[in-house]
Amino acid sequence: MTAKSPRKPISLTRFLIEEQRDKGHINSDLRLLIEVVARACKRIAISVGRGALGGVLGSAGTENVQGEVQKKLDVLSNEILLEANEWGGHLAALASEEMDDPHPIPHRYPKGEYLLVFDPLDGSSNIDVNISVGTIFSVLRCPAGVKDPDEKAFLQAGVKQVAAGYAVYGSSTMLVLTLGDGVHAFTLDREIGSFVLTGSDLTIPEDTREFAINMSNLRHWQAPMRRYIDELLAGKTGPRGADFNMRWVASMVADVHRIITRGGIFIYPIDAKIADKGGKLRLMYEANPMAMIVEQAGGMATDGHGRILEIVPKSLHQRVPVFLGSKNEIDRVTRYHREAKV
Ligand code: P6P
């Protein structure tokens, strides 16, 4: 009997060509966009992976529009994504957590039909302590007839996203992607320098015994948030009749990747400390792309009241509360908020 040859690895390039040619899910511009973003993420992975040897740890000594001190790698990652995407002719404009306003495509290059918005290095406060960080991106269509997209062109509800993904720079570098037809995971094969398909149609279990939240904010939470977490902490003898485990990496990409991989819930609720800002996490380049990925994997993503993907943005850097992950738990905690009418 001849030994069965192992299945040939499917590269990201082949996956995207088959999505375009065989399924008609994407066109050549969107295929190019994803390939370019993936290549930029490989470059970011190399810089992140160099750590202290790369001279890119620590603060850049500047602040972004959020008033957050920028890390050198925040700035570098942003520049890598801008340079990679400016010349290809697939984008009409870009926007980033690290830039006040949208970045126009230079007039010397052709424009395309897509808008790319991203958090170039999410969780960057973890870089100096060698904890996983990541890049989050969201793809929208540029509204018809808009030649020079400004902020207004980006202000589309998350349901309008045509693709979303993240790269997680952890023990391995992975790219997790949805084109609106399921969630697929690719692992970077460093020897050949390609992302290889290592997970198809990822699915989040509807139930979980694991939650992720920053417990240090407990005293600032609204009543339904306290009720939900108190019930989890009460364990077997409490109203839930089961013990729950907690994780909090303080890197959204790492926490969400764990949930995509084995289930769980991630919550960054509104609290008294951040009520005036509307929340901690940004709608356009954190909540929306992650919400699309989570829903495509069978999970749920709300702001405590309604689907995150149905929120019509009022500004590019708008913040929202985020509840996402295993469907039955997000359904419960959202019901508690609705019942409390907060
Ligand atoms: P806290 C990172 O700064 C981030 O935007 C997310 O990646 C992460 O989930 C959250 O903030 C952590 O916030 O308040 O726990 O530091």
mmCIF file of C-alpha atoms and ligand atoms in Angstrom, residues 122-125 214 217 248 250-253 255 266 268 280-282 286, ligand 1:
data_model
loop_
_atom_site.group_PDB
_atom_site.id
_atom_site.type_symbol
_atom_site.label_atom_id
_atom_site.label_comp_id
_atom_site.label_asym_id
_atom_site.label_seq_id
_atom_site.Cartn_x
_atom_site.Cartn_y
_atom_site.Cartn_z
ATOM 1 C CA ASP A 122 -2.983 46.624 19.002
ATOM 2 C CA GLY A 123 -1.970 45.952 22.588
ATOM 3 C CA SER A 124 1.293 47.808 22.136
ATOM 4 C CA SER A 125 1.557 48.457 25.883
ATOM 5 C CA ASN A 214 -10.334 43.794 33.288
ATOM 6 C CA ASN A 217 -12.612 48.300 36.862
ATOM 7 C CA TRP A 248 -7.124 38.949 30.583
ATOM 8 C CA ALA A 250 -4.872 43.241 27.826
ATOM 9 C CA SER A 251 -4.206 42.676 24.145
ATOM 10 C CA MET A 252 -7.523 42.434 22.302
ATOM 11 C CA VAL A 253 -6.041 40.399 19.443
ATOM 12 C CA ASP A 255 -7.875 37.560 23.869
ATOM 13 C CA PHE A 266 -14.392 39.196 25.891
ATOM 14 C CA TYR A 268 -14.800 45.860 27.683
ATOM 15 C CA LYS A 280 -12.448 52.112 25.666
ATOM 16 C CA LEU A 281 -12.229 50.262 22.365
ATOM 17 C CA ARG A 282 -12.539 51.911 18.942
ATOM 18 C CA GLU A 286 -11.142 47.202 16.781
HETATM 19 P P1 P6P B 1 -6.779 47.821 29.748
HETATM 20 C C1 P6P B 1 -4.884 47.723 24.174
HETATM 21 O O1 P6P B 1 -4.466 49.020 24.581
HETATM 22 C C2 P6P B 1 -6.389 47.735 24.094
HETATM 23 O O2 P6P B 1 -6.808 48.689 23.164
HETATM 24 C C3 P6P B 1 -6.887 46.340 23.742
HETATM 25 O O3 P6P B 1 -6.006 45.651 22.929
HETATM 26 C C4 P6P B 1 -7.043 45.670 25.099
HETATM 27 O O4 P6P B 1 -8.052 44.672 25.104
HETATM 28 C C5 P6P B 1 -7.415 46.834 26.006
HETATM 29 O O5 P6P B 1 -6.931 48.033 25.391
HETATM 30 C C6 P6P B 1 -6.763 46.681 27.379
HETATM 31 O O6 P6P B 1 -7.271 47.723 28.196
HETATM 32 O O7 P6P B 1 -7.666 48.899 30.328
HETATM 33 O O8 P6P B 1 -7.008 46.462 30.373
HETATM 34 O O9 P6P B 1 -5.317 48.191 29.679
#
